[in-house]
Amino acid sequence: MDTLRRWLDEKGVQKVKVGAVDVDGVWRGKYISLEKFLSAAKGGLGFCDVVFGWDLSDDLLDNTQVTGWHTGYPDAHAKVDPSTGRVIPWEPDTAAFLLDFENPDGTPFEASPRQLLQKVAARARSLGYLPRFGAEYEFFIFKEQPQSLRDKDFQGLTPLTPGMFGYSWLRTSLNAPLVHALIDGCNAFGLGIEGFHTETGPGVFEAAIRYDDIEKSADKAALFKTVVKEICARHGVTACFMAKVDAKLPGCSGHVHQSLWDLDGEQNLFHDAKAPHGMSKLLRHYIGGQVALMPELTALYWPTINSYKRSVENTWAPTTVTWGLENRTTAIRVIGESAKAMRLEYRQLGADMNAYIGMAVSLAAGLWGIENEVEPPAPCESNAYAKNDAPPLPRNLKDAVALLKGSERARELLGYGFVDHFVRTREWEVRQYERAVTNWELERYLELI
């Protein structure tokens, strides 16, 4: 507490923002006074558990067990993680801290994505592995604000830049004030941007966040999305992390780079100089587990209705359960042959992922593969879209949820409480979509049917 007080004094902090990520990956939080924060840092604070009982639109779920009308939506006990403190650069008198939720008996709240990741990461360490992960995101920027989005019914939006111009030196320079604000703001907030460039598509950018130990990496990835949205809003524009915004354009990825190291962080255990392509047996089994469990875990990787619109042939997103060496048509891409570079890129994940869930689940699947010595199929050496013998990935959220609901391995790896709650939230999401009348239906049927 003395160290924390000194840090707050040194930084000139006047107020604190605390928050946590819900199942959809949305930050839920509030400002509190310094006095309240210091009390919370010592003994925790109450935080309404409705954040695990509603959806993206704050519509109350009708099928949850962890909270609901049957429990009265009480306060859950939340504790401050003091290691996550950082000053908000665009609110320099304000510090941000992350929260973890607890049950009344002090055990982790199973529905919490951050605590799922902590549990899986702890298991990796108990097996002798230090997971190091790094996320990269693609996202659209539109010359719109929350009100204009609604005034336009989310149609006919104006992108920040026109045309298809990937890796454009020109486009980033033309938008230098915003681009530099994003890079500098993320770095000042402790997120560590390694690369930033335009992607192919109007107003599309990609950012790579420097890898770190998995707990820190997941925090950085989850915070990145809200940081980008906040900075963009200050420049009068809107950032969008949907998996697929336009049917005619590629979707937005949220690829996660992964490797396992010894507990001292000195040796990359995915590398074996004597093995073909430098791939250790550990890496092969890690991939084997991820490939074997990929279909039944897809709902956790692709959590929205829109996620599945990204999975289209010849659009840089996977459609099949495949892996390959430096192959961007597969769901898993192995990169590098040296001890420093050897890693895999989990390409199934999209920009709409919940970073805590995506990282935790892919790690859990890899660890399962190691423990069971699962050998992967042969790597795909050509176009995975044309690989007819590769199992297809689920084509919609309803089918993916059904696979997850029937997966005993998911419950064993992630915990019954988390999987049960997640499945219930996705079944709700499917029901909301099935009741909706879309623009596509109106345009196709209204006049002619």
Coordinates of C-alpha atoms in Angstrom, one line a residue:
M1 CA 0.0 0.0 0.0
D2 CA 2.9 2.4 0.7
T3 CA 4.4 1.7 -2.7
L4 CA 1.0 2.2 -4.3
R5 CA 0.5 5.5 -2.5
R6 CA 3.9 6.8 -3.6
W7 CA 3.3 5.8 -7.2
L8 CA 0.0 7.7 -7.2
D9 CA 1.6 10.7 -5.7
E10 CA 4.6 10.6 -8.1
K11 CA 2.2 10.4 -11.1
G12 CA 0.0 13.2 -9.8
V13 CA -3.1 11.0 -9.9
Q14 CA -6.3 12.6 -8.8
K15 CA -8.8 9.9 -9.7
V16 CA -8.8 6.3 -10.8
K17 CA -10.7 4.3 -13.5
V18 CA -11.3 0.7 -12.6
G19 CA -12.7 -1.9 -14.9
A20 CA -12.9 -5.5 -16.2
V21 CA -13.8 -7.2 -19.5
D22 CA -17.1 -8.9 -19.9
V23 CA -17.7 -12.1 -21.9
D24 CA -18.1 -10.1 -25.2
G25 CA -14.7 -8.4 -24.6
V26 CA -16.2 -5.0 -23.7
W27 CA -14.7 -3.0 -20.9
R28 CA -17.1 -2.3 -18.1
G29 CA -15.8 0.2 -15.5
K30 CA -16.1 3.5 -13.6
Y31 CA -14.2 6.4 -12.1
I32 CA -13.7 6.3 -8.4
S33 CA -12.0 8.8 -6.0
L34 CA -8.5 8.3 -4.7
E35 CA -9.9 7.6 -1.2
K36 CA -12.3 5.0 -2.6
F37 CA -9.5 3.4 -4.7
L38 CA -7.1 3.1 -1.8
S39 CA -9.9 1.4 0.2
A40 CA -10.6 -0.9 -2.7
A41 CA -6.9 -1.7 -3.2
K42 CA -6.8 -2.9 0.4
G43 CA -10.1 -4.8 0.7
G44 CA -11.8 -4.9 -2.7
L45 CA -15.0 -3.2 -3.8
G46 CA -18.5 -4.2 -4.9
F47 CA -19.3 -4.2 -8.6
C48 CA -22.8 -5.1 -9.9
D49 CA -22.6 -8.6 -11.4
V50 CA -25.1 -7.6 -14.1
V51 CA -22.0 -7.1 -16.3
F52 CA -22.2 -10.9 -16.6
G53 CA -25.9 -10.9 -17.1
W54 CA -26.5 -8.7 -20.1
D55 CA -25.4 -8.5 -23.7
L56 CA -23.6 -5.9 -25.9
S57 CA -26.8 -3.8 -25.9
D58 CA -27.4 -4.1 -22.1
D59 CA -30.3 -6.4 -22.8
L60 CA -30.7 -8.7 -19.9
L61 CA -30.1 -12.4 -20.7
D62 CA -32.9 -14.7 -19.8
N63 CA -31.0 -17.9 -19.5
T64 CA -28.0 -17.3 -17.2
Q65 CA -27.3 -19.0 -13.9
V66 CA -24.5 -16.9 -12.5
T67 CA -26.8 -13.9 -12.1
G68 CA -30.3 -12.8 -13.0
W69 CA -33.6 -11.8 -11.6
H70 CA -33.4 -15.0 -9.6
T71 CA -30.4 -13.7 -7.7
G72 CA -31.4 -10.0 -7.6
Y73 CA -28.3 -8.8 -9.5
P74 CA -26.2 -8.3 -6.4
D75 CA -22.7 -6.7 -6.2
A76 CA -19.9 -9.1 -6.9
H77 CA -16.7 -8.8 -4.9
A78 CA -14.0 -7.3 -7.1
K79 CA -10.3 -6.9 -6.2
V80 CA -7.8 -4.5 -7.7
D81 CA -4.8 -6.0 -9.5
P82 CA -2.1 -3.4 -8.5
S83 CA 0.3 -4.6 -11.1
T84 CA -1.9 -3.3 -13.9
G85 CA -1.7 0.4 -12.9
R86 CA -1.0 2.8 -15.7
V87 CA -1.7 6.5 -16.2
I88 CA -4.1 7.3 -19.0
P89 CA -2.1 9.6 -21.3
W90 CA -5.1 11.6 -22.6
E91 CA -6.4 11.9 -19.1
P92 CA -3.1 12.6 -17.3
D93 CA -4.5 13.0 -13.8
T94 CA -6.2 9.6 -14.0
A95 CA -4.8 6.1 -13.5
A96 CA -6.4 2.9 -14.8
F97 CA -6.4 -0.4 -12.9
L98 CA -7.9 -3.8 -13.8
L99 CA -10.3 -5.8 -11.6
D100 CA -10.7 -9.4 -10.9
F101 CA -14.0 -10.9 -9.6
E102 CA -14.3 -13.3 -6.7
N103 CA -16.9 -15.6 -5.3
P104 CA -18.0 -15.0 -1.7
D105 CA -15.5 -17.7 -0.6
G106 CA -12.6 -15.9 -2.3
T107 CA -12.4 -18.3 -5.3
P108 CA -12.2 -16.9 -8.8
F109 CA -15.5 -16.0 -10.5
E110 CA -15.6 -18.7 -13.2
A111 CA -17.5 -16.5 -15.8
S112 CA -14.7 -14.0 -15.8
P113 CA -12.5 -14.2 -19.0
R114 CA -9.5 -12.7 -17.3
Q115 CA -9.5 -15.3 -14.6
L116 CA -10.0 -18.0 -17.2
L117 CA -6.7 -16.9 -18.8
Q118 CA -5.0 -16.7 -15.4
K119 CA -6.1 -20.3 -14.7
V120 CA -4.9 -21.7 -18.0
A121 CA -1.6 -19.8 -17.8
A122 CA -1.0 -21.1 -14.2
R123 CA -1.5 -24.6 -15.5
A124 CA 1.1 -24.0 -18.3
R125 CA 3.6 -22.9 -15.6
S126 CA 2.8 -25.9 -13.5
L127 CA 3.9 -28.0 -16.4
G128 CA 7.1 -26.1 -16.8
Y129 CA 6.2 -23.8 -19.6
L130 CA 6.2 -20.0 -19.8
P131 CA 3.6 -18.9 -22.5
R132 CA 4.6 -15.8 -24.5
F133 CA 1.9 -14.4 -26.7
G134 CA 1.5 -11.3 -28.9
A135 CA -1.6 -10.0 -30.7
E136 CA -2.0 -8.1 -34.0
Y137 CA -5.3 -6.4 -35.0
E138 CA -6.8 -5.2 -38.2
F139 CA -9.5 -2.6 -38.0
F140 CA -11.5 0.0 -40.0
I141 CA -11.6 3.7 -39.2
F142 CA -14.6 5.6 -40.4
K143 CA -15.2 9.4 -40.6
E144 CA -18.2 8.9 -38.3
Q145 CA -19.3 9.4 -34.7
P146 CA -21.8 7.5 -32.6
Q147 CA -24.6 9.8 -33.6
S148 CA -23.8 9.8 -37.3
L149 CA -23.6 6.0 -37.3
R150 CA -27.1 5.8 -36.0
D151 CA -28.4 8.6 -38.2
K152 CA -27.1 6.6 -41.2
D153 CA -28.5 3.3 -39.8
F154 CA -24.9 2.1 -40.0
Q155 CA -25.1 2.2 -43.9
G156 CA -23.1 4.2 -46.4
L157 CA -20.3 5.0 -43.9
T158 CA -17.3 7.1 -45.0
P159 CA -13.9 5.4 -44.5
L160 CA -11.0 7.5 -43.3
T161 CA -9.2 6.9 -46.7
P162 CA -10.6 5.7 -50.0
G163 CA -9.5 2.7 -52.1
M164 CA -7.4 -0.4 -51.5
F165 CA -3.9 0.6 -50.4
G166 CA -2.1 -1.9 -48.2
Y167 CA 1.3 -1.0 -46.7
S168 CA 0.8 2.5 -47.9
W169 CA 3.6 4.9 -47.0
L170 CA 1.4 7.7 -48.4
R171 CA -1.9 7.0 -46.6
T172 CA -0.3 6.9 -43.1
S173 CA 1.6 10.2 -43.8
L174 CA -1.6 11.8 -45.0
N175 CA -3.2 10.9 -41.7
A176 CA -0.1 11.5 -39.6
P177 CA -1.8 13.4 -36.7
L178 CA -4.2 10.4 -36.0
V179 CA -1.6 7.7 -36.8
H180 CA 1.0 9.2 -34.5
A181 CA -1.7 9.8 -31.8
L182 CA -2.6 6.1 -31.9
I183 CA 1.0 4.9 -31.9
D184 CA 2.2 7.4 -29.2
G185 CA -0.9 6.9 -27.1
C186 CA -0.7 3.1 -27.1
N187 CA 3.0 3.3 -26.2
A188 CA 2.5 5.8 -23.4
F189 CA -0.2 3.5 -22.1
G190 CA 2.2 0.6 -21.9
L191 CA 0.9 -1.4 -24.8
G192 CA 4.1 -1.5 -26.9
I193 CA 3.3 -1.1 -30.6
E194 CA 5.9 -2.9 -32.8
G195 CA 4.3 -2.1 -36.2
F196 CA 1.5 0.0 -37.6
H197 CA 0.5 0.2 -41.3
T198 CA -2.4 0.3 -43.6
E199 CA -4.1 -2.9 -44.7
T200 CA -5.8 -3.6 -47.9
G201 CA -9.2 -1.9 -47.8
P202 CA -10.6 1.6 -47.4
G203 CA -9.6 3.1 -44.0
V204 CA -8.1 -0.3 -42.8
F205 CA -5.1 -0.4 -40.5
E206 CA -3.1 -3.1 -38.8
A207 CA -1.2 -2.9 -35.5
A208 CA 1.1 -5.4 -34.0
I209 CA 1.6 -5.4 -30.2
R210 CA 4.9 -6.6 -28.9
Y211 CA 4.8 -10.1 -27.4
D212 CA 4.9 -10.6 -23.6
D213 CA 4.1 -13.2 -21.0
I214 CA 0.6 -14.3 -21.7
E215 CA -1.1 -12.5 -18.8
K216 CA 0.4 -9.1 -19.7
S217 CA -0.1 -9.8 -23.4
A218 CA -3.8 -10.4 -22.9
D219 CA -4.3 -7.3 -20.9
K220 CA -2.5 -5.3 -23.6
A221 CA -4.6 -6.8 -26.4
A222 CA -7.9 -6.3 -24.6
L223 CA -6.9 -2.7 -23.7
F224 CA -5.7 -1.9 -27.2
K225 CA -9.2 -2.0 -28.7
T226 CA -10.7 0.5 -26.2
V227 CA -7.6 2.7 -26.4
V228 CA -7.9 2.9 -30.2
K229 CA -11.6 3.7 -29.9
E230 CA -11.0 6.4 -27.3
I231 CA -8.2 8.1 -29.3
C232 CA -10.1 7.9 -32.5
A233 CA -13.1 9.5 -30.8
R234 CA -11.0 12.4 -29.8
H235 CA -10.2 12.9 -33.5
G236 CA -13.8 12.7 -34.5
V237 CA -13.6 9.3 -36.1
T238 CA -14.7 5.7 -35.2
A239 CA -12.7 2.5 -35.1
C240 CA -14.4 -0.7 -35.9
F241 CA -13.2 -4.2 -34.9
M242 CA -15.9 -6.3 -36.5
A243 CA -14.7 -9.4 -38.2
K244 CA -16.5 -8.5 -41.5
V245 CA -17.7 -5.0 -42.3
D246 CA -18.3 -5.4 -46.0
A247 CA -19.0 -8.5 -48.0
K248 CA -16.8 -7.3 -50.9
L249 CA -13.8 -6.7 -48.7
P250 CA -11.5 -8.9 -46.6
G251 CA -12.4 -9.3 -43.0
C252 CA -10.4 -8.1 -39.9
S253 CA -8.1 -10.5 -38.2
G254 CA -6.9 -10.7 -34.6
H255 CA -4.0 -13.1 -35.1
V256 CA -2.2 -14.3 -32.0
H257 CA 1.5 -15.3 -32.1
Q258 CA 2.4 -18.0 -29.6
S259 CA 5.4 -19.7 -28.1
L260 CA 6.3 -21.7 -25.0
W261 CA 9.6 -21.0 -23.2
D262 CA 11.3 -22.5 -20.1
L263 CA 10.3 -20.9 -16.8
D264 CA 13.3 -18.6 -16.8
G265 CA 12.4 -17.3 -20.2
E266 CA 15.8 -18.2 -21.7
Q267 CA 15.0 -21.1 -24.1
N268 CA 12.3 -21.3 -26.7
L269 CA 10.9 -24.7 -26.3
F270 CA 9.2 -24.7 -29.7
H271 CA 12.6 -24.8 -31.3
D272 CA 14.9 -27.8 -31.9
A273 CA 17.8 -27.1 -34.2
K274 CA 18.1 -30.8 -35.0
A275 CA 14.5 -31.3 -36.1
P276 CA 13.0 -30.6 -39.5
H277 CA 12.2 -26.9 -40.0
G278 CA 13.5 -26.3 -36.4
M279 CA 10.1 -27.6 -35.0
S280 CA 10.5 -29.3 -31.7
K281 CA 8.3 -32.3 -30.7
L282 CA 6.7 -30.0 -28.2
L283 CA 5.6 -27.7 -30.9
R284 CA 4.2 -30.5 -33.0
H285 CA 2.1 -31.8 -30.2
Y286 CA 1.0 -28.3 -29.3
I287 CA -0.2 -27.8 -32.9
G288 CA -1.7 -31.3 -32.8
G289 CA -3.9 -30.4 -29.9
Q290 CA -5.0 -27.1 -31.4
V291 CA -5.9 -28.8 -34.7
A292 CA -7.8 -31.7 -33.0
L293 CA -9.9 -29.4 -30.9
M294 CA -10.4 -26.5 -33.3
P295 CA -14.0 -27.3 -34.5
E296 CA -15.4 -27.8 -31.0
L297 CA -13.7 -24.7 -29.7
T298 CA -14.6 -22.5 -32.6
A299 CA -17.4 -20.7 -30.8
L300 CA -14.9 -19.4 -28.3
Y301 CA -12.6 -18.1 -31.1
W302 CA -15.5 -16.8 -33.3
P303 CA -18.0 -15.4 -30.7
T304 CA -20.4 -13.4 -32.8
I305 CA -22.8 -13.9 -35.7
N306 CA -20.6 -11.7 -37.8
S307 CA -17.4 -13.8 -37.1
Y308 CA -18.4 -16.4 -39.6
K309 CA -18.8 -13.9 -42.4
R310 CA -15.0 -13.5 -42.3
S311 CA -14.3 -17.2 -43.1
V312 CA -14.5 -17.0 -46.9
E313 CA -12.2 -18.6 -49.5
N314 CA -9.4 -16.5 -50.8
T315 CA -9.8 -13.7 -48.3
W316 CA -6.9 -14.4 -46.0
A317 CA -9.1 -16.0 -43.3
P318 CA -9.2 -19.8 -42.7
T319 CA -12.1 -22.0 -43.8
T320 CA -10.6 -25.4 -42.8
V321 CA -8.8 -27.1 -40.0
T322 CA -5.3 -26.8 -41.3
W323 CA -1.8 -25.8 -40.4
G324 CA 1.3 -25.0 -42.5
L325 CA 4.8 -23.6 -42.7
E326 CA 4.7 -19.9 -43.6
N327 CA 1.3 -20.5 -45.2
R328 CA -1.3 -17.7 -44.8
T329 CA -4.2 -19.8 -46.2
T330 CA -4.2 -22.1 -43.1
A331 CA -5.7 -21.7 -39.7
I332 CA -2.3 -22.1 -38.0
R333 CA 0.9 -20.7 -39.6
V334 CA 4.3 -21.8 -38.3
I335 CA 6.9 -18.9 -38.5
G336 CA 10.7 -18.9 -38.4
E337 CA 13.2 -21.7 -38.0
S338 CA 15.6 -20.0 -35.4
A339 CA 15.4 -20.2 -31.7
K340 CA 14.5 -16.5 -31.5
A341 CA 11.8 -16.5 -34.1
M342 CA 10.2 -19.9 -33.9
R343 CA 6.5 -19.5 -33.1
L344 CA 3.0 -20.1 -34.4
E345 CA 0.4 -17.6 -35.6
Y346 CA -3.1 -18.6 -34.7
R347 CA -4.9 -17.2 -37.7
Q348 CA -8.4 -18.4 -36.9
L349 CA -8.9 -15.5 -34.4
G350 CA -10.6 -12.4 -35.7
A351 CA -10.5 -8.7 -34.5
D352 CA -13.8 -9.4 -32.7
M353 CA -12.2 -11.9 -30.4
N354 CA -12.2 -11.5 -26.6
A355 CA -8.4 -11.5 -26.2
Y356 CA -8.5 -13.3 -22.8
I357 CA -10.7 -16.1 -24.2
G358 CA -8.9 -16.4 -27.5
M359 CA -5.5 -16.7 -25.9
A360 CA -6.6 -18.9 -23.0
V361 CA -8.5 -21.4 -25.1
S362 CA -5.8 -21.7 -27.8
L363 CA -3.2 -22.3 -25.1
A364 CA -5.4 -24.8 -23.3
A365 CA -5.8 -26.8 -26.6
G366 CA -2.1 -26.7 -27.2
L367 CA -1.3 -27.9 -23.7
W368 CA -3.8 -30.7 -24.1
G369 CA -2.0 -31.7 -27.3
I370 CA 1.3 -31.8 -25.4
E371 CA 0.0 -33.9 -22.5
N372 CA -1.6 -36.4 -24.9
E373 CA 1.3 -36.3 -27.4
V374 CA -1.1 -35.6 -30.3
E375 CA 0.6 -35.6 -33.6
P376 CA -0.8 -33.1 -36.1
P377 CA -1.8 -34.1 -39.7
A378 CA 0.7 -33.3 -42.4
P379 CA 1.2 -29.6 -43.0
C380 CA -0.7 -28.0 -45.9
E381 CA 1.9 -27.1 -48.5
S382 CA -0.4 -25.4 -51.0
N383 CA -3.7 -23.6 -51.0
A384 CA -5.7 -24.7 -47.9
Y385 CA -8.9 -23.4 -49.5
A386 CA -8.5 -26.1 -52.1
K387 CA -7.6 -28.9 -49.6
N388 CA -10.7 -31.0 -50.0
D389 CA -9.7 -33.6 -47.3
A390 CA -9.3 -31.0 -44.5
P391 CA -12.2 -30.8 -42.1
P392 CA -14.3 -27.6 -42.5
L393 CA -14.7 -25.1 -39.7
P394 CA -18.2 -24.5 -38.5
R395 CA -20.1 -22.1 -40.8
N396 CA -22.2 -20.3 -38.3
L397 CA -22.5 -19.5 -34.6
K398 CA -25.4 -21.8 -34.0
D399 CA -23.5 -24.9 -35.2
A400 CA -20.3 -23.8 -33.4
V401 CA -22.2 -23.4 -30.1
A402 CA -23.8 -26.8 -30.5
L403 CA -20.3 -28.4 -30.9
L404 CA -19.0 -26.5 -27.9
K405 CA -22.0 -27.4 -25.8
G406 CA -21.4 -31.1 -26.5
S407 CA -17.6 -30.9 -25.8
E408 CA -16.6 -32.6 -22.6
R409 CA -13.0 -31.7 -23.4
A410 CA -13.8 -28.0 -23.3
R411 CA -15.3 -28.4 -19.9
E412 CA -12.3 -30.4 -18.7
L413 CA -9.8 -27.8 -20.0
L414 CA -11.7 -24.6 -19.2
G415 CA -14.0 -25.5 -16.4
Y416 CA -17.7 -26.4 -16.3
G417 CA -18.8 -23.0 -15.0
F418 CA -17.1 -20.9 -17.7
V419 CA -18.2 -23.1 -20.6
D420 CA -21.8 -23.3 -19.3
H421 CA -22.0 -19.5 -18.9
F422 CA -20.4 -18.8 -22.3
V423 CA -22.7 -21.3 -24.1
R424 CA -25.7 -19.6 -22.6
T425 CA -24.6 -16.2 -23.7
R426 CA -24.0 -17.4 -27.3
E427 CA -27.3 -19.2 -27.4
W428 CA -28.9 -15.9 -26.5
E429 CA -26.9 -14.2 -29.3
V430 CA -28.2 -16.7 -31.8
R431 CA -31.8 -16.3 -30.7
Q432 CA -31.5 -12.5 -31.1
Y433 CA -30.2 -12.9 -34.6
E434 CA -32.9 -15.5 -35.6
R435 CA -35.6 -13.0 -34.6
A436 CA -34.0 -10.1 -36.5
V437 CA -35.2 -8.9 -40.0
T438 CA -32.1 -7.8 -41.8
N439 CA -31.5 -5.3 -44.6
W440 CA -30.6 -8.2 -46.9
E441 CA -34.1 -9.7 -46.4
L442 CA -35.8 -6.4 -47.0
E443 CA -33.9 -5.7 -50.2
R444 CA -34.4 -9.2 -51.5
Y445 CA -38.1 -9.8 -50.6
L446 CA -40.0 -6.7 -49.7
E447 CA -41.0 -5.7 -53.3
L448 CA -40.9 -8.9 -55.2
I449 CA -42.0 -11.8 -53.0

